[in-house]
Structures are given as C-alpha cells and as structure tokens.
Amino acid sequence: MTSQPKRQGMSRRDLLASAGAAAAGMLLLNEVSGADNPAANVGDRASSIKITGFKTYPVGSKTLLKLETNQQVFGWGEISQLPPTVVGPLMQSMFELLDGENPTRIEHLWQKLYRAHRDFRG
C-alpha cells in the first residue's frame, strides 16, 4: 500500500472557509459602521443640541460646574486644582468659545479650548 503524500499549505476547502469568514466579517463591519447605526452618527443625530450656559457652585476648596444646553440636558464637572475665586472668570473666558457649540463633539471642543489658550505669553 502506498500512502498519499501529505499536502502542505492551504487546501481548497480551507481557502473557501477562510474566504467565507472574511466576507461575513466585512458584512458585519459594514452593518456596524452603517448610516443606520446610531453610534455611527452621534454628532448628526444630536446636532440641534447646543451649549447655552454654565453655573459654578463653590463647595469648600472645590468648585462644581454645571454646563447647560438648549435641550435641558446638563453636564456636571468638578474643578479642584484652582481656588473657587478664579474658576468663575476662567469659565467665563472659556464659555465664550463654547457658547452655541454642540456638546457631543468632544474632541472638537477640546481642540478648540486647547488651541485658544496655548499661546498665551506672560
């Protein structure tokens, strides 16, 4: 009896199985990143929400910050590294940059604040 030599590499069956898995993965990726997926278009879906105001609340050595929107959605933050007497004027200058902006565009807002205040010289 002669035995068949072992094949090395990928068989036709393995190739078809891999191609099918790759195609299924691409379909799944398109479905997840598609336009109907709310996670894919958060900024567009909430484009009518705008930052309208802020309030500061001194609490001991910290300050609580309430950011207000036109949709009655509020965001809270805590500022602990600055004296409460400094936070109000600082927030007023930052609010001028944030007024009317979409709060769901976090990276855009961060870049706007960073670039506006990075070149101050003293």
mmCIF file of C-alpha atoms in Angstrom:
data_model
loop_
_atom_site.group_PDB
_atom_site.id
_atom_site.type_symbol
_atom_site.label_atom_id
_atom_site.label_comp_id
_atom_site.label_asym_id
_atom_site.label_seq_id
_atom_site.Cartn_x
_atom_site.Cartn_y
_atom_site.Cartn_z
ATOM 1 C CA MET A 1 0.000 0.000 0.000
ATOM 2 C CA THR A 2 1.180 3.390 -0.849
ATOM 3 C CA SER A 3 0.187 6.319 1.226
ATOM 4 C CA GLN A 4 -0.590 9.655 -0.285
ATOM 5 C CA PRO A 5 1.926 12.370 0.462
ATOM 6 C CA LYS A 6 0.766 14.970 2.955
ATOM 7 C CA ARG A 7 -0.106 18.271 1.406
ATOM 8 C CA GLN A 8 1.353 21.336 2.868
ATOM 9 C CA GLY A 9 -0.340 24.701 2.742
ATOM 10 C CA MET A 10 -3.995 25.510 2.371
ATOM 11 C CA SER A 11 -6.481 23.139 0.776
ATOM 12 C CA ARG A 12 -9.354 24.305 -1.394
ATOM 13 C CA ARG A 13 -11.749 23.647 1.465
ATOM 14 C CA ASP A 14 -9.664 25.788 3.860
ATOM 15 C CA LEU A 15 -9.473 28.563 1.276
ATOM 16 C CA LEU A 16 -13.252 28.635 0.779
ATOM 17 C CA ALA A 17 -13.873 28.593 4.538
ATOM 18 C CA SER A 18 -11.473 31.494 5.061
ATOM 19 C CA ALA A 19 -12.999 33.477 2.201
ATOM 20 C CA GLY A 20 -16.486 32.911 3.617
ATOM 21 C CA ALA A 21 -15.402 34.038 7.077
ATOM 22 C CA ALA A 22 -13.749 37.147 5.619
ATOM 23 C CA ALA A 23 -16.885 38.011 3.623
ATOM 24 C CA ALA A 24 -19.069 37.570 6.705
ATOM 25 C CA GLY A 25 -16.703 39.781 8.692
ATOM 26 C CA MET A 26 -16.874 42.522 6.053
ATOM 27 C CA LEU A 27 -20.679 42.374 6.016
ATOM 28 C CA LEU A 28 -20.742 42.632 9.792
ATOM 29 C CA LEU A 29 -18.318 45.565 9.728
ATOM 30 C CA ASN A 30 -20.465 47.379 7.144
ATOM 31 C CA GLU A 31 -23.551 46.757 9.257
ATOM 32 C CA VAL A 32 -21.923 48.109 12.417
ATOM 33 C CA SER A 33 -20.487 51.194 10.741
ATOM 34 C CA GLY A 34 -23.502 51.821 8.506
ATOM 35 C CA ALA A 35 -25.512 55.026 8.356
ATOM 36 C CA ASP A 36 -28.468 53.401 10.133
ATOM 37 C CA ASN A 37 -26.362 52.725 13.215
ATOM 38 C CA PRO A 38 -26.993 55.469 15.823
ATOM 39 C CA ALA A 39 -23.483 55.026 17.212
ATOM 40 C CA ALA A 40 -22.002 55.896 13.821
ATOM 41 C CA ASN A 41 -23.661 59.299 13.584
ATOM 42 C CA VAL A 42 -23.987 60.629 17.108
ATOM 43 C CA GLY A 43 -22.950 64.132 16.081
ATOM 44 C CA ASP A 44 -25.520 64.302 13.280
ATOM 45 C CA ARG A 45 -28.305 62.826 15.365
ATOM 46 C CA ALA A 46 -27.855 65.378 18.145
ATOM 47 C CA SER A 47 -26.911 68.361 16.003
ATOM 48 C CA SER A 48 -29.718 70.507 17.418
ATOM 49 C CA ILE A 49 -28.270 70.385 20.946
ATOM 50 C CA LYS A 50 -26.226 73.480 21.803
ATOM 51 C CA ILE A 51 -24.363 74.718 24.878
ATOM 52 C CA THR A 52 -26.277 77.703 26.269
ATOM 53 C CA GLY A 53 -24.841 78.487 29.684
ATOM 54 C CA PHE A 54 -22.944 77.460 32.775
ATOM 55 C CA LYS A 55 -23.124 77.921 36.530
ATOM 56 C CA THR A 56 -20.421 77.469 39.146
ATOM 57 C CA TYR A 57 -21.018 76.326 42.706
ATOM 58 C CA PRO A 58 -18.136 76.733 45.202
ATOM 59 C CA VAL A 59 -18.018 73.798 47.640
ATOM 60 C CA GLY A 60 -15.165 74.200 50.110
ATOM 61 C CA SER A 61 -11.902 74.268 48.183
ATOM 62 C CA LYS A 62 -13.551 72.786 45.069
ATOM 63 C CA THR A 63 -15.974 74.164 42.514
ATOM 64 C CA LEU A 64 -18.796 72.266 40.842
ATOM 65 C CA LEU A 65 -19.566 73.310 37.278
ATOM 66 C CA LYS A 66 -22.953 72.839 35.625
ATOM 67 C CA LEU A 67 -22.981 73.111 31.820
ATOM 68 C CA GLU A 68 -26.443 73.814 30.368
ATOM 69 C CA THR A 69 -27.891 73.088 26.910
ATOM 70 C CA ASN A 70 -30.933 74.174 24.927
ATOM 71 C CA GLN A 71 -32.413 70.657 25.269
ATOM 72 C CA GLN A 72 -32.487 70.798 29.087
ATOM 73 C CA VAL A 73 -29.588 68.323 29.282
ATOM 74 C CA PHE A 74 -26.970 69.242 31.875
ATOM 75 C CA GLY A 75 -23.381 68.210 32.354
ATOM 76 C CA TRP A 76 -21.521 68.367 35.672
ATOM 77 C CA GLY A 77 -17.832 68.770 36.319
ATOM 78 C CA GLU A 78 -15.568 69.249 39.325
ATOM 79 C CA ILE A 79 -12.663 71.682 39.466
ATOM 80 C CA SER A 80 -10.308 71.034 42.353
ATOM 81 C CA GLN A 81 -6.913 72.483 41.412
ATOM 82 C CA LEU A 82 -7.941 76.161 41.312
ATOM 83 C CA PRO A 83 -9.298 78.467 44.012
ATOM 84 C CA PRO A 84 -13.070 78.997 43.609
ATOM 85 C CA THR A 85 -12.499 82.753 43.155
ATOM 86 C CA VAL A 86 -10.526 82.047 39.954
ATOM 87 C CA VAL A 87 -12.893 79.484 38.441
ATOM 88 C CA GLY A 88 -15.722 81.940 37.632
ATOM 89 C CA PRO A 89 -13.680 84.362 35.483
ATOM 90 C CA LEU A 90 -11.777 81.491 33.866
ATOM 91 C CA MET A 91 -15.000 79.706 32.953
ATOM 92 C CA GLN A 92 -16.436 82.935 31.554
ATOM 93 C CA SER A 93 -13.498 83.238 29.143
ATOM 94 C CA MET A 94 -13.794 79.565 28.157
ATOM 95 C CA PHE A 95 -17.559 79.808 27.764
ATOM 96 C CA GLU A 96 -17.110 82.432 25.050
ATOM 97 C CA LEU A 97 -15.509 79.664 22.983
ATOM 98 C CA LEU A 98 -18.142 77.044 23.873
ATOM 99 C CA ASP A 99 -21.330 79.101 23.544
ATOM 100 C CA GLY A 100 -23.587 77.647 20.836
ATOM 101 C CA GLU A 101 -21.374 74.605 20.214
ATOM 102 C CA ASN A 102 -22.588 71.002 20.029
ATOM 103 C CA PRO A 103 -21.559 69.264 23.302
ATOM 104 C CA THR A 104 -21.419 65.826 21.648
ATOM 105 C CA ARG A 105 -18.365 66.917 19.601
ATOM 106 C CA ILE A 106 -15.979 66.344 22.493
ATOM 107 C CA GLU A 107 -12.724 66.187 20.528
ATOM 108 C CA HIS A 108 -13.617 69.328 18.561
ATOM 109 C CA LEU A 109 -14.369 71.251 21.772
ATOM 110 C CA TRP A 110 -11.183 70.053 23.459
ATOM 111 C CA GLN A 111 -9.079 71.114 20.476
ATOM 112 C CA LYS A 112 -10.828 74.495 20.334
ATOM 113 C CA LEU A 113 -10.118 75.199 24.015
ATOM 114 C CA TYR A 114 -6.545 73.900 23.807
ATOM 115 C CA ARG A 115 -5.622 75.910 20.738
ATOM 116 C CA ALA A 116 -7.234 79.107 22.022
ATOM 117 C CA HIS A 117 -5.251 79.154 25.276
ATOM 118 C CA ARG A 118 -1.924 77.533 24.410
ATOM 119 C CA ASP A 119 -0.083 80.557 23.008
ATOM 120 C CA PHE A 120 -0.530 82.962 25.910
ATOM 121 C CA ARG A 121 2.706 84.546 26.978
ATOM 122 C CA GLY A 122 3.241 86.032 30.384
#
